[in-house]
């Protein structure tokens, strides 16, 4: 559960749970390597952010405590939003825009580091109205938090569902996702690693999109199965090596027993000899 935030009067943003789950599925096979991406959404009639979709581009740097992607992805995402907005220019339908930044904290928990605060601040400056959230996910602990303010790096909320969208709004998101798919095809999946369709997943799969999150987690399971098989083979080999040693061990134990019996005999003999010696001494004294 999220912690209490400052601006309780403001309506909290909606973040698609499916989107967050897809992000967790995609990033958990990376282990301790962090990963960052962008979140796309709109403002609802109350001015609250609704996060619907997102993507993870290639990381310029990814370590256990830091990740960075090219700033050109901000421009590309903004252009794809513009494309969707122009394709459906009905003023009643909200405009799509970049509304957030998502990044992972594998096994680190939920907070904003000093570098995160600086990144959040610089991304927020690119928005016209400072409406921008940060989402941190810990794919190894299966935790997620929404941060509303870079000045409160330890205050976060848990995700809440995005309200049902109108057909026209869904269509606008499809336009955006179409454009992102085109970018993925032209640049390759090394550059645009994953598109997270959120609640539009089933529709996108029916349209022929690849399921990036499911593919990544399936590949990780296969890899794990391979590792288990190798481990089982290694255990078998070790057991075979141990077998003759077990026989040797039994021999050592039996030799130890024999040695103890011999030692006992020697002690008896010693005591008998000393008794005889003292008897002889008495006889000849
Ligand atoms: Zn961070």
PDB file of C-alpha atoms in Angstrom, residues 31-259:
ATOM      1  CA  UNK A  31      17.699  -9.692 -12.550  1.00  0.00           C
ATOM      2  CA  UNK A  32      19.507  -6.836 -10.797  1.00  0.00           C
ATOM      3  CA  UNK A  33      19.869  -4.658 -13.928  1.00  0.00           C
ATOM      4  CA  UNK A  34      17.684  -1.550 -13.783  1.00  0.00           C
ATOM      5  CA  UNK A  35      15.563  -0.420 -16.744  1.00  0.00           C
ATOM      6  CA  UNK A  36      13.704   2.779 -17.524  1.00  0.00           C
ATOM      7  CA  UNK A  37      10.967   3.803 -19.933  1.00  0.00           C
ATOM      8  CA  UNK A  38       8.205   6.305 -20.615  1.00  0.00           C
ATOM      9  CA  UNK A  39       4.490   6.306 -19.814  1.00  0.00           C
ATOM     10  CA  UNK A  40       1.829   7.626 -22.171  1.00  0.00           C
ATOM     11  CA  UNK A  41      -1.611   8.753 -21.107  1.00  0.00           C
ATOM     12  CA  UNK A  42      -4.061  11.636 -21.006  1.00  0.00           C
ATOM     13  CA  UNK A  43      -5.678  14.004 -18.526  1.00  0.00           C
ATOM     14  CA  UNK A  44      -9.277  13.167 -17.603  1.00  0.00           C
ATOM     15  CA  UNK A  45     -12.077  15.735 -17.230  1.00  0.00           C
ATOM     16  CA  UNK A  46     -10.862  16.452 -13.656  1.00  0.00           C
ATOM     17  CA  UNK A  47      -7.330  17.087 -14.901  1.00  0.00           C
ATOM     18  CA  UNK A  48      -6.049  13.860 -13.334  1.00  0.00           C
ATOM     19  CA  UNK A  49      -3.376  11.833 -15.126  1.00  0.00           C
ATOM     20  CA  UNK A  50      -4.500   8.494 -16.556  1.00  0.00           C
ATOM     21  CA  UNK A  51      -1.619   6.247 -17.600  1.00  0.00           C
ATOM     22  CA  UNK A  52      -2.691   3.845 -20.345  1.00  0.00           C
ATOM     23  CA  UNK A  53       0.407   2.634 -22.158  1.00  0.00           C
ATOM     24  CA  UNK A  54       4.193   2.845 -22.177  1.00  0.00           C
ATOM     25  CA  UNK A  55       7.424   1.423 -23.519  1.00  0.00           C
ATOM     26  CA  UNK A  56      10.985   0.467 -22.617  1.00  0.00           C
ATOM     27  CA  UNK A  57      13.691   1.598 -25.060  1.00  0.00           C
ATOM     28  CA  UNK A  58      17.297   0.369 -25.235  1.00  0.00           C
ATOM     29  CA  UNK A  59      19.279   1.374 -22.151  1.00  0.00           C
ATOM     30  CA  UNK A  60      22.425   3.418 -22.712  1.00  0.00           C
ATOM     31  CA  UNK A  61      23.544   2.293 -19.274  1.00  0.00           C
ATOM     32  CA  UNK A  62      22.054  -0.293 -16.931  1.00  0.00           C
ATOM     33  CA  UNK A  63      23.597  -1.394 -13.643  1.00  0.00           C
ATOM     34  CA  UNK A  64      22.249  -2.616 -10.286  1.00  0.00           C
ATOM     35  CA  UNK A  65      21.742   1.000  -9.212  1.00  0.00           C
ATOM     36  CA  UNK A  66      21.349   3.096 -12.346  1.00  0.00           C
ATOM     37  CA  UNK A  67      19.700   3.147 -15.764  1.00  0.00           C
ATOM     38  CA  UNK A  68      19.584   5.644 -18.584  1.00  0.00           C
ATOM     39  CA  UNK A  69      18.003   5.782 -22.026  1.00  0.00           C
ATOM     40  CA  UNK A  70      18.493   8.236 -24.870  1.00  0.00           C
ATOM     41  CA  UNK A  71      16.588  11.522 -24.619  1.00  0.00           C
ATOM     42  CA  UNK A  72      15.660  11.085 -28.299  1.00  0.00           C
ATOM     43  CA  UNK A  73      12.942   8.658 -27.106  1.00  0.00           C
ATOM     44  CA  UNK A  74      11.126  11.565 -25.452  1.00  0.00           C
ATOM     45  CA  UNK A  75      10.970  13.307 -28.846  1.00  0.00           C
ATOM     46  CA  UNK A  76       9.921  10.087 -30.627  1.00  0.00           C
ATOM     47  CA  UNK A  77       7.148   9.381 -28.096  1.00  0.00           C
ATOM     48  CA  UNK A  78       5.945  12.992 -28.306  1.00  0.00           C
ATOM     49  CA  UNK A  79       5.872  12.728 -32.122  1.00  0.00           C
ATOM     50  CA  UNK A  80       3.873   9.464 -31.932  1.00  0.00           C
ATOM     51  CA  UNK A  81       1.392  11.195 -29.578  1.00  0.00           C
ATOM     52  CA  UNK A  82       1.110  14.100 -32.014  1.00  0.00           C
ATOM     53  CA  UNK A  83       0.466  11.634 -34.852  1.00  0.00           C
ATOM     54  CA  UNK A  84      -2.384  10.020 -32.871  1.00  0.00           C
ATOM     55  CA  UNK A  85      -3.796  13.399 -31.822  1.00  0.00           C
ATOM     56  CA  UNK A  86      -3.836  14.621 -35.412  1.00  0.00           C
ATOM     57  CA  UNK A  87      -5.418  11.384 -36.659  1.00  0.00           C
ATOM     58  CA  UNK A  88      -8.274  11.932 -34.217  1.00  0.00           C
ATOM     59  CA  UNK A  89      -8.698  15.658 -33.681  1.00  0.00           C
ATOM     60  CA  UNK A  90     -12.112  15.575 -31.968  1.00  0.00           C
ATOM     61  CA  UNK A  91     -11.764  18.207 -29.176  1.00  0.00           C
ATOM     62  CA  UNK A  92     -13.909  16.117 -26.806  1.00  0.00           C
ATOM     63  CA  UNK A  93     -11.369  13.274 -26.875  1.00  0.00           C
ATOM     64  CA  UNK A  94      -8.410  13.988 -24.566  1.00  0.00           C
ATOM     65  CA  UNK A  95      -5.002  14.489 -26.134  1.00  0.00           C
ATOM     66  CA  UNK A  96      -2.348  11.829 -25.653  1.00  0.00           C
ATOM     67  CA  UNK A  97       0.934  12.916 -24.079  1.00  0.00           C
ATOM     68  CA  UNK A  98       3.917  11.695 -22.132  1.00  0.00           C
ATOM     69  CA  UNK A  99       2.642  11.609 -18.559  1.00  0.00           C
ATOM     70  CA  UNK A 100       5.283   9.720 -16.677  1.00  0.00           C
ATOM     71  CA  UNK A 101       8.561   7.943 -16.290  1.00  0.00           C
ATOM     72  CA  UNK A 102       8.830   4.319 -15.145  1.00  0.00           C
ATOM     73  CA  UNK A 103      11.958   2.608 -13.910  1.00  0.00           C
ATOM     74  CA  UNK A 104      12.906  -0.486 -11.963  1.00  0.00           C
ATOM     75  CA  UNK A 105      14.547  -0.917  -8.571  1.00  0.00           C
ATOM     76  CA  UNK A 106      15.296  -4.661  -8.583  1.00  0.00           C
ATOM     77  CA  UNK A 107      15.340  -5.867  -4.974  1.00  0.00           C
ATOM     78  CA  UNK A 108      15.939  -2.284  -3.769  1.00  0.00           C
ATOM     79  CA  UNK A 109      12.410  -1.297  -2.757  1.00  0.00           C
ATOM     80  CA  UNK A 110      10.429   1.822  -3.550  1.00  0.00           C
ATOM     81  CA  UNK A 111      11.938   5.301  -3.228  1.00  0.00           C
ATOM     82  CA  UNK A 112      13.478   7.997  -5.405  1.00  0.00           C
ATOM     83  CA  UNK A 113      17.273   8.254  -5.184  1.00  0.00           C
ATOM     84  CA  UNK A 114      18.993  11.624  -5.543  1.00  0.00           C
ATOM     85  CA  UNK A 115      19.707  10.786  -9.219  1.00  0.00           C
ATOM     86  CA  UNK A 116      16.032   9.788  -9.668  1.00  0.00           C
ATOM     87  CA  UNK A 117      14.933  13.135  -8.221  1.00  0.00           C
ATOM     88  CA  UNK A 118      17.146  14.984 -10.729  1.00  0.00           C
ATOM     89  CA  UNK A 119      15.846  12.861 -13.647  1.00  0.00           C
ATOM     90  CA  UNK A 120      12.231  13.307 -12.529  1.00  0.00           C
ATOM     91  CA  UNK A 121      12.752  17.078 -12.268  1.00  0.00           C
ATOM     92  CA  UNK A 122      14.300  17.365 -15.746  1.00  0.00           C
ATOM     93  CA  UNK A 123      11.560  15.250 -17.371  1.00  0.00           C
ATOM     94  CA  UNK A 124       8.860  17.239 -15.592  1.00  0.00           C
ATOM     95  CA  UNK A 125      10.332  20.472 -16.950  1.00  0.00           C
ATOM     96  CA  UNK A 126       9.539  19.250 -20.465  1.00  0.00           C
ATOM     97  CA  UNK A 127       5.795  19.241 -19.731  1.00  0.00           C
ATOM     98  CA  UNK A 128       3.727  22.434 -20.175  1.00  0.00           C
ATOM     99  CA  UNK A 129       1.888  22.067 -16.835  1.00  0.00           C
ATOM    100  CA  UNK A 130       4.215  19.931 -14.643  1.00  0.00           C
ATOM    101  CA  UNK A 131       1.677  17.102 -14.738  1.00  0.00           C
ATOM    102  CA  UNK A 132       4.074  14.201 -14.696  1.00  0.00           C
ATOM    103  CA  UNK A 133       4.449  11.173 -12.422  1.00  0.00           C
ATOM    104  CA  UNK A 134       7.234   8.718 -11.646  1.00  0.00           C
ATOM    105  CA  UNK A 135       6.465   5.030 -11.269  1.00  0.00           C
ATOM    106  CA  UNK A 136       9.004   2.796  -9.546  1.00  0.00           C
ATOM    107  CA  UNK A 137       8.628  -0.975  -9.753  1.00  0.00           C
ATOM    108  CA  UNK A 138      10.610  -3.616  -7.922  1.00  0.00           C
ATOM    109  CA  UNK A 139      10.190  -6.625 -10.239  1.00  0.00           C
ATOM    110  CA  UNK A 140      11.974  -8.992  -7.854  1.00  0.00           C
ATOM    111  CA  UNK A 141       9.781  -8.109  -4.859  1.00  0.00           C
ATOM    112  CA  UNK A 142       6.709  -7.535  -7.051  1.00  0.00           C
ATOM    113  CA  UNK A 143       6.145  -4.017  -5.664  1.00  0.00           C
ATOM    114  CA  UNK A 144       5.081  -0.803  -7.390  1.00  0.00           C
ATOM    115  CA  UNK A 145       4.641   2.796  -6.329  1.00  0.00           C
ATOM    116  CA  UNK A 146       3.467   6.030  -7.937  1.00  0.00           C
ATOM    117  CA  UNK A 147       5.416   9.143  -6.968  1.00  0.00           C
ATOM    118  CA  UNK A 148       3.667  12.480  -7.437  1.00  0.00           C
ATOM    119  CA  UNK A 149       6.333  14.900  -6.325  1.00  0.00           C
ATOM    120  CA  UNK A 150      10.121  14.802  -6.707  1.00  0.00           C
ATOM    121  CA  UNK A 151      10.398  16.677  -3.405  1.00  0.00           C
ATOM    122  CA  UNK A 152       8.787  13.755  -1.573  1.00  0.00           C
ATOM    123  CA  UNK A 153      11.066  10.883  -2.607  1.00  0.00           C
ATOM    124  CA  UNK A 154       9.609   8.471  -0.036  1.00  0.00           C
ATOM    125  CA  UNK A 155       5.886   9.162  -0.522  1.00  0.00           C
ATOM    126  CA  UNK A 156       4.121   6.928  -2.977  1.00  0.00           C
ATOM    127  CA  UNK A 157       0.770   5.380  -3.851  1.00  0.00           C
ATOM    128  CA  UNK A 158      -0.123   1.993  -5.197  1.00  0.00           C
ATOM    129  CA  UNK A 159      -1.556   1.776  -8.714  1.00  0.00           C
ATOM    130  CA  UNK A 160      -5.274   2.114  -9.323  1.00  0.00           C
ATOM    131  CA  UNK A 161      -7.270   1.103 -12.368  1.00  0.00           C
ATOM    132  CA  UNK A 162      -7.789   3.454 -15.307  1.00  0.00           C
ATOM    133  CA  UNK A 163     -11.509   4.217 -15.863  1.00  0.00           C
ATOM    134  CA  UNK A 164     -13.223   2.656 -18.864  1.00  0.00           C
ATOM    135  CA  UNK A 165     -12.251   4.569 -22.018  1.00  0.00           C
ATOM    136  CA  UNK A 166     -14.553   5.572 -24.866  1.00  0.00           C
ATOM    137  CA  UNK A 167     -14.171   3.799 -28.198  1.00  0.00           C
ATOM    138  CA  UNK A 168     -12.722   6.971 -29.790  1.00  0.00           C
ATOM    139  CA  UNK A 169     -10.139   7.323 -27.049  1.00  0.00           C
ATOM    140  CA  UNK A 170      -9.169   3.666 -27.409  1.00  0.00           C
ATOM    141  CA  UNK A 171      -8.825   4.270 -31.146  1.00  0.00           C
ATOM    142  CA  UNK A 172      -6.472   7.182 -30.440  1.00  0.00           C
ATOM    143  CA  UNK A 173      -4.287   4.908 -28.342  1.00  0.00           C
ATOM    144  CA  UNK A 174      -4.311   2.354 -31.173  1.00  0.00           C
ATOM    145  CA  UNK A 175      -2.998   5.085 -33.509  1.00  0.00           C
ATOM    146  CA  UNK A 176      -0.194   5.762 -31.034  1.00  0.00           C
ATOM    147  CA  UNK A 177       0.604   2.055 -30.655  1.00  0.00           C
ATOM    148  CA  UNK A 178       0.544   1.591 -34.459  1.00  0.00           C
ATOM    149  CA  UNK A 179       3.186   4.293 -34.761  1.00  0.00           C
ATOM    150  CA  UNK A 180       5.302   2.734 -31.986  1.00  0.00           C
ATOM    151  CA  UNK A 181       5.058  -0.658 -33.739  1.00  0.00           C
ATOM    152  CA  UNK A 182       6.314   0.971 -36.947  1.00  0.00           C
ATOM    153  CA  UNK A 183       9.268   2.418 -35.029  1.00  0.00           C
ATOM    154  CA  UNK A 184       9.949  -1.001 -33.506  1.00  0.00           C
ATOM    155  CA  UNK A 185       9.904  -2.682 -36.913  1.00  0.00           C
ATOM    156  CA  UNK A 186      12.178  -0.076 -38.500  1.00  0.00           C
ATOM    157  CA  UNK A 187      14.653   0.224 -35.586  1.00  0.00           C
ATOM    158  CA  UNK A 188      14.456  -3.347 -34.272  1.00  0.00           C
ATOM    159  CA  UNK A 189      13.569  -4.781 -30.871  1.00  0.00           C
ATOM    160  CA  UNK A 190      17.114  -4.101 -29.594  1.00  0.00           C
ATOM    161  CA  UNK A 191      16.305  -0.378 -29.827  1.00  0.00           C
ATOM    162  CA  UNK A 192      12.632  -0.451 -28.824  1.00  0.00           C
ATOM    163  CA  UNK A 193      12.738  -3.381 -26.416  1.00  0.00           C
ATOM    164  CA  UNK A 194       9.121  -3.525 -25.286  1.00  0.00           C
ATOM    165  CA  UNK A 195       5.817  -1.830 -25.981  1.00  0.00           C
ATOM    166  CA  UNK A 196       3.438  -2.137 -23.026  1.00  0.00           C
ATOM    167  CA  UNK A 197      -0.138  -2.020 -24.347  1.00  0.00           C
ATOM    168  CA  UNK A 198      -1.754  -2.038 -20.877  1.00  0.00           C
ATOM    169  CA  UNK A 199      -5.501  -2.707 -21.027  1.00  0.00           C
ATOM    170  CA  UNK A 200      -5.381  -2.767 -24.852  1.00  0.00           C
ATOM    171  CA  UNK A 201      -3.270  -5.953 -24.842  1.00  0.00           C
ATOM    172  CA  UNK A 202      -5.865  -8.399 -26.142  1.00  0.00           C
ATOM    173  CA  UNK A 203      -6.912  -6.041 -28.954  1.00  0.00           C
ATOM    174  CA  UNK A 204      -3.286  -5.496 -29.929  1.00  0.00           C
ATOM    175  CA  UNK A 205      -2.552  -9.229 -29.968  1.00  0.00           C
ATOM    176  CA  UNK A 206      -5.549  -9.759 -32.238  1.00  0.00           C
ATOM    177  CA  UNK A 207      -4.100  -7.049 -34.484  1.00  0.00           C
ATOM    178  CA  UNK A 208      -0.866  -9.039 -34.764  1.00  0.00           C
ATOM    179  CA  UNK A 209       1.436  -7.296 -32.258  1.00  0.00           C
ATOM    180  CA  UNK A 210       4.036  -9.389 -30.463  1.00  0.00           C
ATOM    181  CA  UNK A 211       3.544  -9.897 -26.743  1.00  0.00           C
ATOM    182  CA  UNK A 212       6.863  -8.449 -25.519  1.00  0.00           C
ATOM    183  CA  UNK A 213       6.237  -9.032 -21.794  1.00  0.00           C
ATOM    184  CA  UNK A 214       4.988 -12.610 -22.206  1.00  0.00           C
ATOM    185  CA  UNK A 215       7.834 -13.421 -24.640  1.00  0.00           C
ATOM    186  CA  UNK A 216      10.423 -12.141 -22.144  1.00  0.00           C
ATOM    187  CA  UNK A 217       8.991 -14.068 -19.193  1.00  0.00           C
ATOM    188  CA  UNK A 218       8.589 -17.248 -21.294  1.00  0.00           C
ATOM    189  CA  UNK A 219      12.239 -16.992 -22.422  1.00  0.00           C
ATOM    190  CA  UNK A 220      13.274 -16.551 -18.776  1.00  0.00           C
ATOM    191  CA  UNK A 221      11.311 -19.683 -17.748  1.00  0.00           C
ATOM    192  CA  UNK A 222      12.973 -21.687 -20.560  1.00  0.00           C
ATOM    193  CA  UNK A 223      16.391 -20.441 -19.442  1.00  0.00           C
ATOM    194  CA  UNK A 224      15.584 -21.433 -15.870  1.00  0.00           C
ATOM    195  CA  UNK A 225      14.454 -24.912 -17.014  1.00  0.00           C
ATOM    196  CA  UNK A 226      17.777 -25.291 -18.874  1.00  0.00           C
ATOM    197  CA  UNK A 227      19.714 -24.245 -15.757  1.00  0.00           C
ATOM    198  CA  UNK A 228      17.766 -26.752 -13.607  1.00  0.00           C
ATOM    199  CA  UNK A 229      18.473 -29.550 -16.114  1.00  0.00           C
ATOM    200  CA  UNK A 230      22.226 -28.727 -16.091  1.00  0.00           C
ATOM    201  CA  UNK A 231      22.188 -28.683 -12.288  1.00  0.00           C
ATOM    202  CA  UNK A 232      20.467 -32.085 -12.169  1.00  0.00           C
ATOM    203  CA  UNK A 233      23.108 -33.514 -14.513  1.00  0.00           C
ATOM    204  CA  UNK A 234      25.882 -32.087 -12.324  1.00  0.00           C
ATOM    205  CA  UNK A 235      24.286 -33.632  -9.219  1.00  0.00           C
ATOM    206  CA  UNK A 236      24.120 -37.038 -11.002  1.00  0.00           C
ATOM    207  CA  UNK A 237      27.842 -36.847 -11.914  1.00  0.00           C
ATOM    208  CA  UNK A 238      28.766 -35.823  -8.358  1.00  0.00           C
ATOM    209  CA  UNK A 239      26.742 -38.732  -6.927  1.00  0.00           C
ATOM    210  CA  UNK A 240      28.634 -41.147  -9.196  1.00  0.00           C
ATOM    211  CA  UNK A 241      31.937 -39.701  -7.987  1.00  0.00           C
ATOM    212  CA  UNK A 242      30.864 -39.962  -4.349  1.00  0.00           C
ATOM    213  CA  UNK A 243      29.833 -43.674  -4.596  1.00  0.00           C
ATOM    214  CA  UNK A 244      33.383 -45.191  -4.503  1.00  0.00           C
ATOM    215  CA  UNK A 245      34.269 -42.729  -1.741  1.00  0.00           C
ATOM    216  CA  UNK A 246      31.389 -44.108   0.334  1.00  0.00           C
ATOM    217  CA  UNK A 247      32.978 -47.623   0.111  1.00  0.00           C
ATOM    218  CA  UNK A 248      36.313 -46.158   1.139  1.00  0.00           C
ATOM    219  CA  UNK A 249      34.677 -44.444   4.069  1.00  0.00           C
ATOM    220  CA  UNK A 250      33.205 -47.734   5.270  1.00  0.00           C
ATOM    221  CA  UNK A 251      36.700 -49.333   5.090  1.00  0.00           C
ATOM    222  CA  UNK A 252      38.203 -46.458   7.091  1.00  0.00           C
ATOM    223  CA  UNK A 253      35.527 -46.862   9.794  1.00  0.00           C
ATOM    224  CA  UNK A 254      36.171 -50.624  10.001  1.00  0.00           C
ATOM    225  CA  UNK A 255      39.972 -50.007  10.158  1.00  0.00           C
ATOM    226  CA  UNK A 256      39.397 -47.505  12.941  1.00  0.00           C
ATOM    227  CA  UNK A 257      37.437 -50.137  14.897  1.00  0.00           C
ATOM    228  CA  UNK A 258      40.250 -52.693  14.367  1.00  0.00           C
ATOM    229  CA  UNK A 259      42.817 -50.176  15.504  1.00  0.00           C
TER     230      UNK A 259
END
